[in-house]
XYZ file of C-alpha atoms in Angstrom:
276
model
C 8.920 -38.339 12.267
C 7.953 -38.070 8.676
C 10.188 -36.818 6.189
C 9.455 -33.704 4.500
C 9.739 -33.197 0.905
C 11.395 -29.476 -0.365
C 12.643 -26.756 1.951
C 11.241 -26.360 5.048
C 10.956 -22.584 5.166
C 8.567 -22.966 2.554
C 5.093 -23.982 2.837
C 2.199 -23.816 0.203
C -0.045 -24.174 2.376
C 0.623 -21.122 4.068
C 1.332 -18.873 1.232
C -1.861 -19.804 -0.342
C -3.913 -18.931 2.628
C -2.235 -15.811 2.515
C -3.193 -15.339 -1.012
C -6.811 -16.227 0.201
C -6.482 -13.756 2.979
C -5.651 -10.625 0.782
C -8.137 -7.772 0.798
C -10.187 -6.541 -1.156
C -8.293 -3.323 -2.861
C -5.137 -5.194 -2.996
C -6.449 -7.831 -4.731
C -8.156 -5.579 -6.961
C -4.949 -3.780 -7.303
C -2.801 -6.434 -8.452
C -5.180 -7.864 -10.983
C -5.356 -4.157 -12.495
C -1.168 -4.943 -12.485
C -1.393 -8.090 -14.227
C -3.999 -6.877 -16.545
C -2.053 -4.437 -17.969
C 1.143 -6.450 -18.135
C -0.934 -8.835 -20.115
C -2.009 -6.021 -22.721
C 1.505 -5.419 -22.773
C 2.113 -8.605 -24.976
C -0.069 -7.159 -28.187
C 1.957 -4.628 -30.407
C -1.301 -2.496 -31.958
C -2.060 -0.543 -28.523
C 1.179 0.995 -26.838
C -0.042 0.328 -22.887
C 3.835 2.016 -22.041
C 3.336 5.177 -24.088
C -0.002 5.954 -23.348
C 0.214 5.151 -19.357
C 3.417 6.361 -18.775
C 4.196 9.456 -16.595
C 5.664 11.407 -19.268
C 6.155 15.147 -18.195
C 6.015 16.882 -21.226
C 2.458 14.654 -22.218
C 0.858 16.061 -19.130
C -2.488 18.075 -19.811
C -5.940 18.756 -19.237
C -6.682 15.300 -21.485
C -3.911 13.157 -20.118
C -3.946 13.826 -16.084
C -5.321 10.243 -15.938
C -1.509 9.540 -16.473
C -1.119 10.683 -12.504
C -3.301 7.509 -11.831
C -1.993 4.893 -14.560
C 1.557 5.300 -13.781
C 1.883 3.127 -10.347
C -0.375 0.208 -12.580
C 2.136 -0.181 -16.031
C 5.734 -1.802 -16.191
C 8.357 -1.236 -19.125
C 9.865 -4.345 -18.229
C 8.760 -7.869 -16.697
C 11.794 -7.878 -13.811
C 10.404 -5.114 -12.860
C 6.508 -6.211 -13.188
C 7.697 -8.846 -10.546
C 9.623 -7.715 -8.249
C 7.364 -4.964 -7.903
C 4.225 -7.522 -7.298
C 6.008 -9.141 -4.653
C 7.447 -5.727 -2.759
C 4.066 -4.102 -3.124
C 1.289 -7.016 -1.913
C 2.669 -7.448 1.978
C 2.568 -3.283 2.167
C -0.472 -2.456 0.498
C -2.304 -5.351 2.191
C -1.232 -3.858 5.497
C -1.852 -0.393 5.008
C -5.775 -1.846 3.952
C -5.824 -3.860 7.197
C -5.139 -0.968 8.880
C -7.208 1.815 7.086
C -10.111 -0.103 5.212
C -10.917 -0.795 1.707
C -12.462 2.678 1.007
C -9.833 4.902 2.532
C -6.853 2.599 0.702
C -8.578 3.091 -2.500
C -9.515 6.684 -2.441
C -5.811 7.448 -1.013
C -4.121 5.202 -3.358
C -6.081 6.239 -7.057
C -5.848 10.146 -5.042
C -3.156 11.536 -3.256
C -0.396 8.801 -2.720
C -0.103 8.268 -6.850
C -1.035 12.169 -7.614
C 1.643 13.831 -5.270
C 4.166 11.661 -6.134
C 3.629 12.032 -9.867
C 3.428 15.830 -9.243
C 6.427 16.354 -7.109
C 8.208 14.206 -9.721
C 7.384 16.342 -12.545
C 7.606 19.637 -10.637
C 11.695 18.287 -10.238
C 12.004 16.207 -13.188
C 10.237 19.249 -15.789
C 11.203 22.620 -14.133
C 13.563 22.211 -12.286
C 16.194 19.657 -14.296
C 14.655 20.743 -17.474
C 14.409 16.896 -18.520
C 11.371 14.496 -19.519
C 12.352 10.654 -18.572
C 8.993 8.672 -18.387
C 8.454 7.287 -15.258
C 5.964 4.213 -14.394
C 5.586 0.697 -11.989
C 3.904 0.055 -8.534
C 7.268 1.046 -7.033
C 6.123 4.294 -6.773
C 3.327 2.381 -4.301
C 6.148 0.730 -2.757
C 8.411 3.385 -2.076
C 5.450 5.615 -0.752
C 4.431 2.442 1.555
C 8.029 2.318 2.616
C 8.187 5.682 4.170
C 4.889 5.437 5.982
C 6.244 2.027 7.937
C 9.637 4.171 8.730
C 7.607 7.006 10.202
C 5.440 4.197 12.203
C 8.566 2.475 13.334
C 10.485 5.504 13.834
C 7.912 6.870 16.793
C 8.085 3.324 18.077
C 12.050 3.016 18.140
C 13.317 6.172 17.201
C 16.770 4.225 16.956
C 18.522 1.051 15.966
C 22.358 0.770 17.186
C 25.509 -0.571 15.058
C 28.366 -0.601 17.201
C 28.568 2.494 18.772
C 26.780 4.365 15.902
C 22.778 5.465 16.395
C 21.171 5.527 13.702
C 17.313 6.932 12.994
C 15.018 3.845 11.860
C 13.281 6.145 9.298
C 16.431 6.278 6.884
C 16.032 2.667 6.154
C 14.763 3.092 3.178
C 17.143 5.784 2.044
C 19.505 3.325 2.580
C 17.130 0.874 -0.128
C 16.839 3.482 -2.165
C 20.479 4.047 -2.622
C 20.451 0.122 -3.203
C 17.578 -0.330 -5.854
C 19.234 2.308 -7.667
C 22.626 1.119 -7.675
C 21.596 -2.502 -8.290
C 18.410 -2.774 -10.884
C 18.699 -1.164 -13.787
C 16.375 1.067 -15.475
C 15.051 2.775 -12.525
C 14.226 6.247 -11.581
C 15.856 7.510 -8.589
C 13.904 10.526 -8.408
C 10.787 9.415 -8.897
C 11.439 6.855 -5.833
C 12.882 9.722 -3.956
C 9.732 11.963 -4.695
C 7.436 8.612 -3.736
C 9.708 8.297 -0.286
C 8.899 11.742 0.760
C 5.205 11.829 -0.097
C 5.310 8.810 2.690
C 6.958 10.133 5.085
C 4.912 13.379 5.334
C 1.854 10.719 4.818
C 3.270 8.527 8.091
C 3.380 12.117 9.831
C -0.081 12.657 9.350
C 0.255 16.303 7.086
C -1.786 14.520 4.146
C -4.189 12.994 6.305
C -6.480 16.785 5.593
C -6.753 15.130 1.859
C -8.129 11.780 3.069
C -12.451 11.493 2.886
C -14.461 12.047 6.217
C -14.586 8.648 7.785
C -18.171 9.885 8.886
C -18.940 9.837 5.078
C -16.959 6.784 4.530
C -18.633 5.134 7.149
C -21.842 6.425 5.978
C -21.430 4.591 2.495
C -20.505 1.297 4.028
C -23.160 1.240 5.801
C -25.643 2.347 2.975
C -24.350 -0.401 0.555
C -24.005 -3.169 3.249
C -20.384 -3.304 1.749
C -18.810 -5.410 4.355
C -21.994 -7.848 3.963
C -22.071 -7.828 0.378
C -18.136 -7.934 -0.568
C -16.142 -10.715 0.362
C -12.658 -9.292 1.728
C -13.502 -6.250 2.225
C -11.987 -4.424 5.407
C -14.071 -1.565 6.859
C -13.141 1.825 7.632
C -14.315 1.348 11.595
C -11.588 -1.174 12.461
C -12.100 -0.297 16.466
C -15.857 -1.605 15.907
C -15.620 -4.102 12.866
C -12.174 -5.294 13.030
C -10.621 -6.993 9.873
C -13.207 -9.435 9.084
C -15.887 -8.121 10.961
C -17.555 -8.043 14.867
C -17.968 -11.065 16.848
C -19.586 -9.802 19.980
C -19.340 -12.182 22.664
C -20.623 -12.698 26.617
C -18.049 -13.692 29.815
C -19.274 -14.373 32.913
C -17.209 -12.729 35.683
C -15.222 -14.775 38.302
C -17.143 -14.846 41.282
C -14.975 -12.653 43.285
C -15.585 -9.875 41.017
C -19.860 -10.390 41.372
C -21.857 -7.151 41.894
C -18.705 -5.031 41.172
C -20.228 -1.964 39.273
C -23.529 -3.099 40.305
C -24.051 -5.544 37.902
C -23.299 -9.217 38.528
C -21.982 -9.945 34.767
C -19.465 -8.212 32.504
C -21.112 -6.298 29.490
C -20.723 -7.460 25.548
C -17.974 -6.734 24.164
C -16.540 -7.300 20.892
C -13.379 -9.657 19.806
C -11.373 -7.180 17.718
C -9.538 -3.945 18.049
C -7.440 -1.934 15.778
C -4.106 -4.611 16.231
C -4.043 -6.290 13.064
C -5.698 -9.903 12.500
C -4.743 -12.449 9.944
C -1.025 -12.438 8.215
């Protein structure tokens, strides 16, 4: 056998197919991340201050901050560990919901109510105004949805004799990032966790855009023809990357069943996930 050079749990290969792989929102996303991490670096244009969630700068002129929050980072641990939490979660909520619905949720209600809830707490409640901002807010709100999803799939996980419900995992990581990475905001994580756990309930789903009118404006634009990685909202027709309708023939034990002698198209994809 040939030797192998470097670690073996690592393989380029692999990760840059993944990187390849990455829809179309997320990549769009994390460029937007970068961008403004770049801007960062020039000292006439304060990206931080005017970005920011900063309760007490929150008005009819600034509620853009509700949107620019998730996108800006104070700090670059925090620009990176962010980038690397956030891409595996936001490219598998957009495998499973579509480029559309990701986007409209993402720069809508999953940055909005977590900003709100967090200054709702953070300005009348504690009476404070610590600036909040970084994709963890994505992160956290991504967290909670996959607890939800996992919790109605194993509503427990067992350590010794102790059961314990699979959607506090994250309150658990909470407690952790907190603890262990400085200059965080526990509240505003908190706030982000709950948003996704009443998202992975299905309560916000009333805020998300018809999929009739989503579907609508796919197929106006020809998106999924025109824009490579792109993910439509119809993933029980389309898939991830699209329909591949394909023709069996039947054994011959199973001829003239249903009064036909052949089994009808059908289409290679469903709503299970494809790719990484």
């Amino acid at each position: 056998m040939a030797p192998t050079s470097g670690p073996q749990w690592f393989y380029p290969a692999r990760l840059r197919s993944y990187i390849f792989r990455l829809p179309l929102f997320t990549r769009l996303t994390l460029l937007l991340i970068v961008a403004f991490w770049i801007s960062e670096l020039q000292s006439f244009w304060n990206v931080v201050q005017w970005g920011a969630l900063i309760p007490s700068e929150i008005g009819f002129g600034t509620m853009y901050r509700l949107n620019t929050y998730p996108l800006i980072h104070g700090d670059f641990l925090g620009f990176v560990l962010n980038l690397l939490t956030l891409t595996p979660l936001m490219e598998r909520f957009e495998a499973d919901h579509g480029t559309l619905l990701t986007g409209a949720m993402f720069f809508g209600p999953l940055s909005t109510l977590p900003g709100a809830a967090y200054i709702l707490v953070e300005r009348v409640m504690l009476r404070r105004d610590y600036a909040i901002q970084g994709a963890s807010i994505w992160v956290f709100v991504l967290l909670g949805v996959e607890a939800m999803k996992a919790y109605r799939a194993n509503p427990y996980f067992v350590i010794g004799t102790t059961r314990i419900p699979t959607w506090t995992t994250p309150l658990v990581l909470l407690l952790f990032v907190s603890a262990l990475i400085p200059h965080t905001s526990f509240l505003g994580h908190l706030c982000s966790l709950g948003i996704g756990y009443v998202y992975g309930l299905g309560y916000l789903k009333i805020l998300a855009p018809p999929e009739k009118v989503l579907r609508w404006i796919e197929g106006k634009l020809n998106l999924l023809g025109r824009l490579p990685h792109y993910v439509s909202i119809d993933q029980k027709t389309y898939g991830r990357y699209g329909v591949l309708p394909t023709t069996s023939a039947p054994p011959s034990s199973l001829a003239g069943v249903g009064g036909e002698g052949s089994v009808p198209m059908t289409y290679l994809g469903s709503t299970q996930r494809l790719g990484p």
